[in-house]
mmCIF file of C-alpha atoms in Angstrom:
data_model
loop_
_atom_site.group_PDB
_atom_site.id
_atom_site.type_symbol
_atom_site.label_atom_id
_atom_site.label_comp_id
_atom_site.label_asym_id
_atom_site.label_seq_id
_atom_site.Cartn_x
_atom_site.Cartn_y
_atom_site.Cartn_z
ATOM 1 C CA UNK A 394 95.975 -63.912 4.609
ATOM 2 C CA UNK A 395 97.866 -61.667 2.546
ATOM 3 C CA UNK A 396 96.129 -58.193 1.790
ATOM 4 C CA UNK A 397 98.436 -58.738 -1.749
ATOM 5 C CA UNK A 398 95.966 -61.308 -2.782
ATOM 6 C CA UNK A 399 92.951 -59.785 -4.681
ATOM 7 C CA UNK A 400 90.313 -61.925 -3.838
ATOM 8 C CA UNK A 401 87.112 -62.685 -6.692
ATOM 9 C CA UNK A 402 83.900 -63.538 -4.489
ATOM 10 C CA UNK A 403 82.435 -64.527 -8.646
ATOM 11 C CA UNK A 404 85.671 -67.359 -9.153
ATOM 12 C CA UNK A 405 84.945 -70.580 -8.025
ATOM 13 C CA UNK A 406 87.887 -71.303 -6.396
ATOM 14 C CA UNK A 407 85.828 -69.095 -3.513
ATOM 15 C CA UNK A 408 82.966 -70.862 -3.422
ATOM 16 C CA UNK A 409 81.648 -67.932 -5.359
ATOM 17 C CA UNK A 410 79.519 -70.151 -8.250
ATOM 18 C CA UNK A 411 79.681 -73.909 -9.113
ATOM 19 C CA UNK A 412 83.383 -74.707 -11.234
ATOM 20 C CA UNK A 413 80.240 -77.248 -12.363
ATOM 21 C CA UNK A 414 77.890 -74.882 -13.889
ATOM 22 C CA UNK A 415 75.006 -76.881 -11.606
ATOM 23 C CA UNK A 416 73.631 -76.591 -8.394
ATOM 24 C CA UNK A 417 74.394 -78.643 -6.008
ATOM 25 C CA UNK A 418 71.095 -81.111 -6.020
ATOM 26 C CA UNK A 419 71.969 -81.280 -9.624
ATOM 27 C CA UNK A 420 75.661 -82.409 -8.913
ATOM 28 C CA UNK A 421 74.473 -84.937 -6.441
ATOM 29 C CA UNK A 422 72.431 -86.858 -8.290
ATOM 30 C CA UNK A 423 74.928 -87.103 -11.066
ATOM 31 C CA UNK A 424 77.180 -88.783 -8.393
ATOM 32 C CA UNK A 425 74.624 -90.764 -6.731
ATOM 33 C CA UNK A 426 73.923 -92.217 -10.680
ATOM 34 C CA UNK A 427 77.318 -92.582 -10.978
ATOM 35 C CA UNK A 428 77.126 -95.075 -7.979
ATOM 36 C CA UNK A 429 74.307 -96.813 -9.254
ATOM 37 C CA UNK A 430 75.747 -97.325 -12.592
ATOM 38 C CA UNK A 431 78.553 -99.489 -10.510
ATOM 39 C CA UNK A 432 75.799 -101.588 -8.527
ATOM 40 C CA UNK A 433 73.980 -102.163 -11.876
ATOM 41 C CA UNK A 434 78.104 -102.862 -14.132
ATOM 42 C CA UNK A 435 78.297 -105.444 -11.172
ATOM 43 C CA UNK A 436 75.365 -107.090 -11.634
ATOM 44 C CA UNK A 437 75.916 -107.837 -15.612
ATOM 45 C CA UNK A 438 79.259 -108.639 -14.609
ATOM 46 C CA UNK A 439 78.159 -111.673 -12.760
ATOM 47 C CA UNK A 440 75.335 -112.515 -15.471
ATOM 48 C CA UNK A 441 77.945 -112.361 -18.241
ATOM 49 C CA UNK A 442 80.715 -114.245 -15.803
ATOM 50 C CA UNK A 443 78.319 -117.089 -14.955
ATOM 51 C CA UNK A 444 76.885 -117.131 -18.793
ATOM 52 C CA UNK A 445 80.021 -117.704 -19.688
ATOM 53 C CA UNK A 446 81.592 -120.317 -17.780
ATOM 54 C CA UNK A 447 78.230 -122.369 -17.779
ATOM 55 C CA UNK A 448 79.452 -123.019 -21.150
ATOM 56 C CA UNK A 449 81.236 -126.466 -20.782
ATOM 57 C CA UNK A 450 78.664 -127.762 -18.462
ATOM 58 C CA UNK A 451 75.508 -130.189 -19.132
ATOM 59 C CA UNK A 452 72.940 -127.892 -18.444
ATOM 60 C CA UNK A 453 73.197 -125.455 -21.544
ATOM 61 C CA UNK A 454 72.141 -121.705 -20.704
ATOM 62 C CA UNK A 455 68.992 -120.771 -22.280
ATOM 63 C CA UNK A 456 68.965 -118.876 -25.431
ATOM 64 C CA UNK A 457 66.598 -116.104 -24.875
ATOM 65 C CA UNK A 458 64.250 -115.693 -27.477
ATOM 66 C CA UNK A 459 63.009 -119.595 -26.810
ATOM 67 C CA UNK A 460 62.058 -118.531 -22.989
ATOM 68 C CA UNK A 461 60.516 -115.170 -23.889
ATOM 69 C CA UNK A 462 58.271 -115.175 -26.577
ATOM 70 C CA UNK A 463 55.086 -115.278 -25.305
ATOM 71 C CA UNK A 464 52.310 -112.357 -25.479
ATOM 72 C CA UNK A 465 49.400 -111.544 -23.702
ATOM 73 C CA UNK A 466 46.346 -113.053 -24.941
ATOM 74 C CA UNK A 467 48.434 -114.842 -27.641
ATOM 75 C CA UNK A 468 48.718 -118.401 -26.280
ATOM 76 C CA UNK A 469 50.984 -120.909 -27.863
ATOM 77 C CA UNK A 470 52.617 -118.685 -30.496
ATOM 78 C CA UNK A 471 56.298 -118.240 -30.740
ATOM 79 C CA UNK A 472 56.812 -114.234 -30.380
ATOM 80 C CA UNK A 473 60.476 -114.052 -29.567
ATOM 81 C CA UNK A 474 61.321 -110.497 -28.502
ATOM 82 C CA UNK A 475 58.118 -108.496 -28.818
ATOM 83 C CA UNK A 476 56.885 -107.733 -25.709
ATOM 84 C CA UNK A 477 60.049 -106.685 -24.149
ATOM 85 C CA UNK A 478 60.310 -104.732 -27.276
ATOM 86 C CA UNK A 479 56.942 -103.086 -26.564
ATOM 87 C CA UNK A 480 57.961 -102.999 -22.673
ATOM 88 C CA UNK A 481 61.897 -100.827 -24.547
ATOM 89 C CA UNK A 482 59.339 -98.725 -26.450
ATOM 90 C CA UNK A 483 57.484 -97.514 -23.871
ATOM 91 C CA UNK A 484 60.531 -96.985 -21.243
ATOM 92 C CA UNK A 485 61.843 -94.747 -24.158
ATOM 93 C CA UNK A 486 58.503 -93.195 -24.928
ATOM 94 C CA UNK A 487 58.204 -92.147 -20.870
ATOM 95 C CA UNK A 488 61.639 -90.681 -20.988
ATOM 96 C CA UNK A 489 60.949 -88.524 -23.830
ATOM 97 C CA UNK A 490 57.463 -87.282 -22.365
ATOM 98 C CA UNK A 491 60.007 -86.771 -19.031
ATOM 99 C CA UNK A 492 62.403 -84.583 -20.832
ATOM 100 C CA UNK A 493 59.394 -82.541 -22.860
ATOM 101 C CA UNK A 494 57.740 -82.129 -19.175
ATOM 102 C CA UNK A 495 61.660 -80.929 -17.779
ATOM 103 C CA UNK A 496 61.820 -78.374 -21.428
ATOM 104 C CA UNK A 497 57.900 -77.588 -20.632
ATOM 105 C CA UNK A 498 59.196 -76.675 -17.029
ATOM 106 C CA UNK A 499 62.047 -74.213 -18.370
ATOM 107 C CA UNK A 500 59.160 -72.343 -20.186
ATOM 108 C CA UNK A 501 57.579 -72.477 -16.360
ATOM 109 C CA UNK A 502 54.063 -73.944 -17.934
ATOM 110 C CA UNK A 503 52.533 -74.930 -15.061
ATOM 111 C CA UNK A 504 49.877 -77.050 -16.908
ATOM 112 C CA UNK A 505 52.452 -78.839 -19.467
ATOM 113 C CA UNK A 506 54.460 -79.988 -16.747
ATOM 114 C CA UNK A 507 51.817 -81.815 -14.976
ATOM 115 C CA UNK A 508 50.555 -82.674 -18.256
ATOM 116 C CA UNK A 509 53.533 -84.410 -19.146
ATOM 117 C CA UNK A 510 54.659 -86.258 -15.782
ATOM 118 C CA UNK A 511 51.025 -87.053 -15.925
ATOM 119 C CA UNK A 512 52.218 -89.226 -19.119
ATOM 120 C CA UNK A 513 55.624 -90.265 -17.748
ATOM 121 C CA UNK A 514 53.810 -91.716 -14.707
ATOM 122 C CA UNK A 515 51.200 -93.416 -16.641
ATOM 123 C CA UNK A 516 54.570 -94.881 -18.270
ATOM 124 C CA UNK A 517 56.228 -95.883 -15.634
ATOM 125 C CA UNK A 518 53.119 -97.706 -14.439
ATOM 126 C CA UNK A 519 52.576 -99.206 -17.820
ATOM 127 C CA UNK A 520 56.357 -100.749 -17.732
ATOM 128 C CA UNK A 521 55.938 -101.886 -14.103
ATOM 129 C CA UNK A 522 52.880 -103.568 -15.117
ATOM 130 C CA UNK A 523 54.438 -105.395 -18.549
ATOM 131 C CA UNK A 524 57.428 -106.361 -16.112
ATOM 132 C CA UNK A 525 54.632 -107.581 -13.445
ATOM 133 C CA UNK A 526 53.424 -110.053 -16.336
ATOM 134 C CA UNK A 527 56.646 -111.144 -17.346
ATOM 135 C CA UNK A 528 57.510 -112.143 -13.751
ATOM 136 C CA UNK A 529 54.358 -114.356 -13.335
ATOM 137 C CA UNK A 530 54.601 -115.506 -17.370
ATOM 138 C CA UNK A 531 58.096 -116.861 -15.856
ATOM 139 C CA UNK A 532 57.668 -118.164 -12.737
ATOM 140 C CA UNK A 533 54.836 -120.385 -13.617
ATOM 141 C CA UNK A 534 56.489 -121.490 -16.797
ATOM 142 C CA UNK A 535 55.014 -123.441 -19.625
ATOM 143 C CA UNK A 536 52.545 -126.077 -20.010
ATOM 144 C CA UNK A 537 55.293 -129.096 -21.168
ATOM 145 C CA UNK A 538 57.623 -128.030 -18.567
ATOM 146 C CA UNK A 539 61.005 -129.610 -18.831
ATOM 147 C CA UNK A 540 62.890 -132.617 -16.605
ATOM 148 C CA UNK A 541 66.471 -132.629 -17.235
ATOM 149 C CA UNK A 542 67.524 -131.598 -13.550
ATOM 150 C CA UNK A 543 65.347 -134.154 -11.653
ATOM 151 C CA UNK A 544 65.141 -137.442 -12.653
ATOM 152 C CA UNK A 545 61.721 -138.295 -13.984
ATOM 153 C CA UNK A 546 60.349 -135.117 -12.024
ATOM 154 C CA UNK A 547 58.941 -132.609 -14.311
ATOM 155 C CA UNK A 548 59.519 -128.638 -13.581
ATOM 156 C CA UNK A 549 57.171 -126.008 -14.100
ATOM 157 C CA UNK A 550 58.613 -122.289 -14.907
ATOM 158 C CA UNK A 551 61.161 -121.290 -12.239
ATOM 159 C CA UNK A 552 61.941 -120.487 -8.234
ATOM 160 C CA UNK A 553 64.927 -119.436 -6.679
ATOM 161 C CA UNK A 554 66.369 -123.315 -6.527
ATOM 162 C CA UNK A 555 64.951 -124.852 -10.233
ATOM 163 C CA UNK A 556 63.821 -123.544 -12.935
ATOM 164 C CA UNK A 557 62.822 -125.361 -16.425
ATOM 165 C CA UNK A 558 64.331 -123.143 -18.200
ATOM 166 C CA UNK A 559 68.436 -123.613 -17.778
ATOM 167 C CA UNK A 560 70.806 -123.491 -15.106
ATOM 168 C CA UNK A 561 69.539 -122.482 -11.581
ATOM 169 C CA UNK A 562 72.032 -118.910 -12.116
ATOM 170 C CA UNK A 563 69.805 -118.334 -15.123
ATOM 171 C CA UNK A 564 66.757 -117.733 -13.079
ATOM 172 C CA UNK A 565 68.391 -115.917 -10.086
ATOM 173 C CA UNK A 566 70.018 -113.956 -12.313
ATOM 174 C CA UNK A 567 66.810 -112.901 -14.555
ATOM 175 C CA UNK A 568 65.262 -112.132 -11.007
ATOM 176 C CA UNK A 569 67.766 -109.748 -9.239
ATOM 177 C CA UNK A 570 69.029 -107.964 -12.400
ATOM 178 C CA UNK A 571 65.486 -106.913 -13.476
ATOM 179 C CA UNK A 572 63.685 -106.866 -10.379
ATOM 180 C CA UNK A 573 66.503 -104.555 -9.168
ATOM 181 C CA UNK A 574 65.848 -102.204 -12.620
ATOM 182 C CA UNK A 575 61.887 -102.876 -11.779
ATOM 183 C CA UNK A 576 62.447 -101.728 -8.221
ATOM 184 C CA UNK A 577 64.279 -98.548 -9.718
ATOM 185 C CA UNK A 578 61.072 -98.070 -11.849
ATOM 186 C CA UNK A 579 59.078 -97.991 -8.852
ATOM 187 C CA UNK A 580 60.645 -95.557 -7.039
ATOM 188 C CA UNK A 581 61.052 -93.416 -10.281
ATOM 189 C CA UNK A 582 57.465 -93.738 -10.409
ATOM 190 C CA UNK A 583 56.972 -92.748 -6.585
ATOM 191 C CA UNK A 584 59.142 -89.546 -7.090
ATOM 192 C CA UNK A 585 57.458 -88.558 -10.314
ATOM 193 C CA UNK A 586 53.898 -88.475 -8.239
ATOM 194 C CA UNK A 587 55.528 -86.948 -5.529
ATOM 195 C CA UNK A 588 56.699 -83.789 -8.035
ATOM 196 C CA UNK A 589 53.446 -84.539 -10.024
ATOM 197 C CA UNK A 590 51.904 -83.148 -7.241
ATOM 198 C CA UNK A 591 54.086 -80.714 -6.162
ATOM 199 C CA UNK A 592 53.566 -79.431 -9.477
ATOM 200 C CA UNK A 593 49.877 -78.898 -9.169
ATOM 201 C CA UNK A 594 50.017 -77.312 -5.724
ATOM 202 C CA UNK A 595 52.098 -74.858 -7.326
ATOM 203 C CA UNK A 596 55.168 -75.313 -5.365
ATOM 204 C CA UNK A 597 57.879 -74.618 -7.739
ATOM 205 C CA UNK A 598 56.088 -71.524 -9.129
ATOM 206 C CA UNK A 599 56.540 -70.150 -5.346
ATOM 207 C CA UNK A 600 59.832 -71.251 -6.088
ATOM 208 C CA UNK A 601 60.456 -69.598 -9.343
ATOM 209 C CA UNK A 602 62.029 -72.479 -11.213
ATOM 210 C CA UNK A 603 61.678 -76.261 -12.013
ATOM 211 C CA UNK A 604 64.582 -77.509 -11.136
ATOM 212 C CA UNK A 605 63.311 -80.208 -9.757
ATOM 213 C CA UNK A 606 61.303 -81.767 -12.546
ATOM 214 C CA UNK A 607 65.479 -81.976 -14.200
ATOM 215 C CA UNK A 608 66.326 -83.971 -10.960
ATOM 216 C CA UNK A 609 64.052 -86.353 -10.544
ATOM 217 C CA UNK A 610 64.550 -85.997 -14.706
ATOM 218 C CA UNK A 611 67.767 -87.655 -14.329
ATOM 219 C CA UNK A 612 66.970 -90.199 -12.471
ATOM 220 C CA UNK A 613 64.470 -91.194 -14.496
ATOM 221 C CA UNK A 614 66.673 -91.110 -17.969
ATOM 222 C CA UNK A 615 69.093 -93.520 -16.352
ATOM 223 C CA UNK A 616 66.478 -95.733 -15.402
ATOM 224 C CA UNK A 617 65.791 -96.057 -19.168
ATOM 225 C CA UNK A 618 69.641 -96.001 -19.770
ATOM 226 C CA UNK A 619 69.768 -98.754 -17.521
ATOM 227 C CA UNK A 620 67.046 -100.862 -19.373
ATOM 228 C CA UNK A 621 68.919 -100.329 -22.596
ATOM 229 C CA UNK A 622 71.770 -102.566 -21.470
ATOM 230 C CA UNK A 623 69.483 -105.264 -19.480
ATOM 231 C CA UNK A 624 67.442 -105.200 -22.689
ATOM 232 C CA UNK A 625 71.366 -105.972 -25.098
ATOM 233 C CA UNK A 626 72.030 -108.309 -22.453
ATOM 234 C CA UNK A 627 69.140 -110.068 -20.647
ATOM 235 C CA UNK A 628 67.656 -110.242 -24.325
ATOM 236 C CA UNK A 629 69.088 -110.212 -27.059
ATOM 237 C CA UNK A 630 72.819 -111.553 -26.095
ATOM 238 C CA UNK B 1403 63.636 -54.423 -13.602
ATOM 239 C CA UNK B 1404 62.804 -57.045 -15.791
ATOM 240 C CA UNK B 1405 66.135 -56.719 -17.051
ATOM 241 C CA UNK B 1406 68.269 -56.965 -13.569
ATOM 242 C CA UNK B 1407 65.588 -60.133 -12.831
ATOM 243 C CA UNK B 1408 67.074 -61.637 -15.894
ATOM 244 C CA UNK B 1409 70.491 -61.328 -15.012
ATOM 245 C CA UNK B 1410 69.690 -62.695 -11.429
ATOM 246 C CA UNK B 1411 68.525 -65.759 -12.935
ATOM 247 C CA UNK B 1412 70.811 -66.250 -15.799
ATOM 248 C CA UNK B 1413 73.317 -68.432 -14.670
ATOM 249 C CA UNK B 1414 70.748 -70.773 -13.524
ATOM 250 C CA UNK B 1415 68.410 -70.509 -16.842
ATOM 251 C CA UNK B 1416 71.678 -70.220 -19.262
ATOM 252 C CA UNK B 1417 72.277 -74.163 -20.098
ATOM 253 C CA UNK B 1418 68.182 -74.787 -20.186
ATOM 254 C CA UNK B 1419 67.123 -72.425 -22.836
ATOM 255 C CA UNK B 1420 70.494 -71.361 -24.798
ATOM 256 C CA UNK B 1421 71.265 -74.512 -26.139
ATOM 257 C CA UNK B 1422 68.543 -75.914 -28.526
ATOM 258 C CA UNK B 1423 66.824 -78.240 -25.868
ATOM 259 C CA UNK B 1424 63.184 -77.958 -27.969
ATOM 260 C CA UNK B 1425 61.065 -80.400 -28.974
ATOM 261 C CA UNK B 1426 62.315 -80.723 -32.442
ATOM 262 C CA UNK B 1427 65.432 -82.103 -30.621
ATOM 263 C CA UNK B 1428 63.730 -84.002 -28.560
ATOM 264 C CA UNK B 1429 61.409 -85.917 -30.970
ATOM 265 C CA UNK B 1430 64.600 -86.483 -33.230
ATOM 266 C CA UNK B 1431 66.340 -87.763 -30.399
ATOM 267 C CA UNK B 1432 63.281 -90.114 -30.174
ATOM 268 C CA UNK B 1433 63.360 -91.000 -33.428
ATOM 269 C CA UNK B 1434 67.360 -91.832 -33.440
ATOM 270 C CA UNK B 1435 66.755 -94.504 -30.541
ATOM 271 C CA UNK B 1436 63.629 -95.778 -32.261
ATOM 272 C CA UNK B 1437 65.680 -96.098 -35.093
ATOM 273 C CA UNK B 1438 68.624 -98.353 -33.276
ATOM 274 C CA UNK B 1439 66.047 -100.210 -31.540
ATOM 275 C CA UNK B 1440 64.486 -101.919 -34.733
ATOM 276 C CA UNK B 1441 68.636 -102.075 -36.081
ATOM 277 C CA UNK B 1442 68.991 -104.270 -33.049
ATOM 278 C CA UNK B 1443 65.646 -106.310 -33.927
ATOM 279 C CA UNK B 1444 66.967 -106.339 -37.841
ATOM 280 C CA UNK B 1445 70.630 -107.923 -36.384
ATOM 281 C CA UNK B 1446 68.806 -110.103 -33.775
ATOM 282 C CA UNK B 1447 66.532 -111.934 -36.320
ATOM 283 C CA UNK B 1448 68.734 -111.553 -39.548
ATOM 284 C CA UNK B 1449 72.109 -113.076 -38.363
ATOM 285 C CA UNK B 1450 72.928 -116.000 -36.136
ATOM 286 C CA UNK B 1451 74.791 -115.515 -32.345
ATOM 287 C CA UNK B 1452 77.950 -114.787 -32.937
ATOM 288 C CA UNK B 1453 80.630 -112.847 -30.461
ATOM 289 C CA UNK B 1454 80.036 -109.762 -33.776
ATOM 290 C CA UNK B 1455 76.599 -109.970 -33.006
ATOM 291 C CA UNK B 1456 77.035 -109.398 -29.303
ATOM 292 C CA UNK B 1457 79.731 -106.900 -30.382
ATOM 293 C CA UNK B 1458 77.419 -105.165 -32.505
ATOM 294 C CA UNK B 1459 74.697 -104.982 -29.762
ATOM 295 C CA UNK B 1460 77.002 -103.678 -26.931
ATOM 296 C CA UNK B 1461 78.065 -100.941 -30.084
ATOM 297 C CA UNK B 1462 74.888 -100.334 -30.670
ATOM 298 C CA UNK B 1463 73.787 -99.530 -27.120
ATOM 299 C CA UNK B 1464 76.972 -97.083 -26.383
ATOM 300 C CA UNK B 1465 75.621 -94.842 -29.189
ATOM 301 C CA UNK B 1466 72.364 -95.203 -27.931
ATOM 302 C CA UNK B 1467 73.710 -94.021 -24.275
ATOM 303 C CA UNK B 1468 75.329 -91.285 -26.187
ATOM 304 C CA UNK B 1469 71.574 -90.069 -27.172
ATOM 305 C CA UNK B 1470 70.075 -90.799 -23.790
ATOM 306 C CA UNK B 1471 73.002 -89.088 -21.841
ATOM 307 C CA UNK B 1472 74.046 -86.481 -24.028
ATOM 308 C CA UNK B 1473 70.715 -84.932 -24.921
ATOM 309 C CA UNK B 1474 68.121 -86.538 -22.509
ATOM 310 C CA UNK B 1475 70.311 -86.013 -19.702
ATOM 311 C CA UNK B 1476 71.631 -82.970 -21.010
ATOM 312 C CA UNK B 1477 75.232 -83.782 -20.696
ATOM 313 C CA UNK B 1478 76.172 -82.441 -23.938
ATOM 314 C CA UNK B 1479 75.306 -78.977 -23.021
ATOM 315 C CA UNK B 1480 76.679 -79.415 -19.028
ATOM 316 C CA UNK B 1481 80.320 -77.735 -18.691
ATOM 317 C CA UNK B 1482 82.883 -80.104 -19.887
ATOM 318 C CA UNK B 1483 84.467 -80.354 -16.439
ATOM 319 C CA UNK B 1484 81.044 -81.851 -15.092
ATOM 320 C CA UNK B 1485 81.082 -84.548 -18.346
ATOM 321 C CA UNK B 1486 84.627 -84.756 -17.630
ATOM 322 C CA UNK B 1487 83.959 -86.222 -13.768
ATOM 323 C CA UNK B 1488 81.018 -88.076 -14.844
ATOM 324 C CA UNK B 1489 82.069 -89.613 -18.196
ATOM 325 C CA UNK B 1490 85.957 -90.615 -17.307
ATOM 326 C CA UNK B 1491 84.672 -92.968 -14.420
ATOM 327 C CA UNK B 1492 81.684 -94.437 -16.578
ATOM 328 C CA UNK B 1493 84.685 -95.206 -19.325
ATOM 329 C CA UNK B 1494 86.067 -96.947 -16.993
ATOM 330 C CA UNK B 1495 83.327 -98.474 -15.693
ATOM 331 C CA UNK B 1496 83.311 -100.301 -19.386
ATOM 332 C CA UNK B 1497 86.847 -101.377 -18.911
ATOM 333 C CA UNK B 1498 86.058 -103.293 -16.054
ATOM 334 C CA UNK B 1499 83.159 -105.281 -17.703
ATOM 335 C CA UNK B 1500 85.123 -105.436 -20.325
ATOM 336 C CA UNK B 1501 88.219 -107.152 -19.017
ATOM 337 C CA UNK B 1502 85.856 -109.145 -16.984
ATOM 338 C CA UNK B 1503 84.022 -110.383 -19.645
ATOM 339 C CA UNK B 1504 86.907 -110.965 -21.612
ATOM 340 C CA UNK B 1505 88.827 -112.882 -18.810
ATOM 341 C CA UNK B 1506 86.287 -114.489 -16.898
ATOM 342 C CA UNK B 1507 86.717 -117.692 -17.676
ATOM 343 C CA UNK B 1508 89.852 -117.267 -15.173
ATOM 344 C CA UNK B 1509 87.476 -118.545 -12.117
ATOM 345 C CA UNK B 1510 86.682 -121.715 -14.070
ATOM 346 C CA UNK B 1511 90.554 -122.312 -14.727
ATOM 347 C CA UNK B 1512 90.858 -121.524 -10.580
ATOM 348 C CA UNK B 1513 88.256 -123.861 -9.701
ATOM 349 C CA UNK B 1514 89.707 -126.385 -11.810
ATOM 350 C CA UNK B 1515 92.728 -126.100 -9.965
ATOM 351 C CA UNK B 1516 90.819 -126.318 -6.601
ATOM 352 C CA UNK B 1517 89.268 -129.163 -7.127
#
């Protein structure tokens, strides 16, 4: 090394601070998001590719807001789209209560953050348990059932092989693409009681910041982000 | 010595409290995606499937991204080098499903030809 070369320990071409203004947990989980965004692209890719070309075929694919329309404790009334409305209202309510916890945690208020996540995990929870019902609502199906697969042979709601509702992709599909974003729930869930109680053991006041809460933040926003295009998709496409 | 703690801290506290992250932004925010939600509702009931309608709800979910990602996320107030590594791969991301949408009737033409 030249002695002609003034060197800046501050320029980040030295490793002297972050040419992204975040730390490096921060960074990380923007890249890691980055590579679940793909995973999650591919998976409407293959919804929308087999939606499309069932097109010419006999079985038609299943308009949505005839298969889910149905409400807890409302039996035999047509409510197209509003529980998986109220299930998009509170995804989006959760993520705000997240974000007011992460703002609460830049104050470093020890009791609103745990007061918040409190309410973000009480969301989460609340989603996973809407989603729970709208799993079991479709797998065992209505009462009439349909029988234009098997001759004669009615079919009850839907399994991996049959399903009354439309082509056999239509069910598969509604199963990996949401119980893969219901699975991401879950473990947005775990890591909010993880820092939940982190937060009231005091750990990131030993710390001296709550950086963490915008982490696990993150992750939690793009869980919602995520449901926002299931929901255009899965729902209302 | 409160004053040298500061500057200790200040690259790390700069983007959380400088740039209007409060709860008047936040509930707004709220209120914006509220807002789309019942547009998509209002499209959904009041107009029959179309490919505009689809159009309209993929349109309608970018901006809502924007709100999610720029604000929740904190992406609009990130350096624009970080939104710059993030963003360019989510655009094209898009293109993909985009072009695969768009052309994805190519496997039926294939497995016409197949068979």
């Amino acid at each position: 090394m030249s002695e002609s070369v003034a060197l800046n320990p501050n320029s980040a071409w030295n490793g002297g601070k972050s040419p992204f203004g975040v730390s490096y947990g921060k960074l990380m989980m923007w890249v890691f998001l980055l590579s679940d965004a793909f995973t999650f692209s591919s998976l409407l890719v293959t919804y929308g590719c087999n939606r499309y070309l069932s097109g010419g075929s006999e079985i038609k694919w299943p308009h949505p807001d005839k298969v889910f329309n149905h409400f807890p404790f409302l039996h035999g009334m047509d409510l197209p789209l509003v529980f998986v409305s109220m299930m998009t209202f509170i995804l989006i309510f959760s993520s705000v209560t997240m974000v007011l916890a992460v703002e609460a945690g830049a104050r470093k208020h020890r009791n609103d953050v745990a007061f918040y996540m409190f309410l973000t995990i009480i969301g989460g929870i609340a989603f996973l348990s809407c989603q729970a019902w709208e799993w079991s609502q479709f797998i065992t199906g209505s009462h009439e059932g349909s029988s234009f697969l098997v001759d004669g042979q009615k079919i009850h709601g839907a399994n991996l092989f049959l399903n009354e509702y439309g082509p056999a992709a239509f069910a598969g599909l509604f199963f990996i693409v949401t119980g893969f974003h219901g699975f991401h729930v879950l473990s947005g869930v775990v890591l909010n009681v993880i820092i939940y109680v982190n937060v009231i053991k005091g750990t990131y006041d030993k710390r001296g910041h709550y950086e963490m809460i915008e982490k696990v933040g993150l992750y939690w926003h793009f869980v919602d982000l995520v449901w926002v295009f299931v929901f255009t998709f899965f729902y209302l496409i | 010595m409160e004053h040298t703690d500061h500057s200790a801290e200040h690259t790390a506290e700069h983007h959380e409290e400088g740039h209007g992250i409060n709860k008047k932004t936040i509930w707004v925010t709220f209120g914006i995606l509220s807002a789309l939600t019942l547009v998509d509702f209002a499209f959904f009931f009041n107009m029959d499937a179309s490919m505009s309608r689809n159009l309209i709800f993929v349109a309608l979910g970018i901006i809502k991204s924007y709100y999610i990602v720029g604000i929740f996320m904190h992406m609009k107030y990130e350096v624009k080098r970080l939104a710059g590594i993030i963003l360019l791969p989510f655009g094209f991301i898009l293109g993909l499903v985009a072009a695969l949408l768009y052309e994805g009737d190519r496997w039926s033409v294939i497995k016409w030809f197949v068979e």
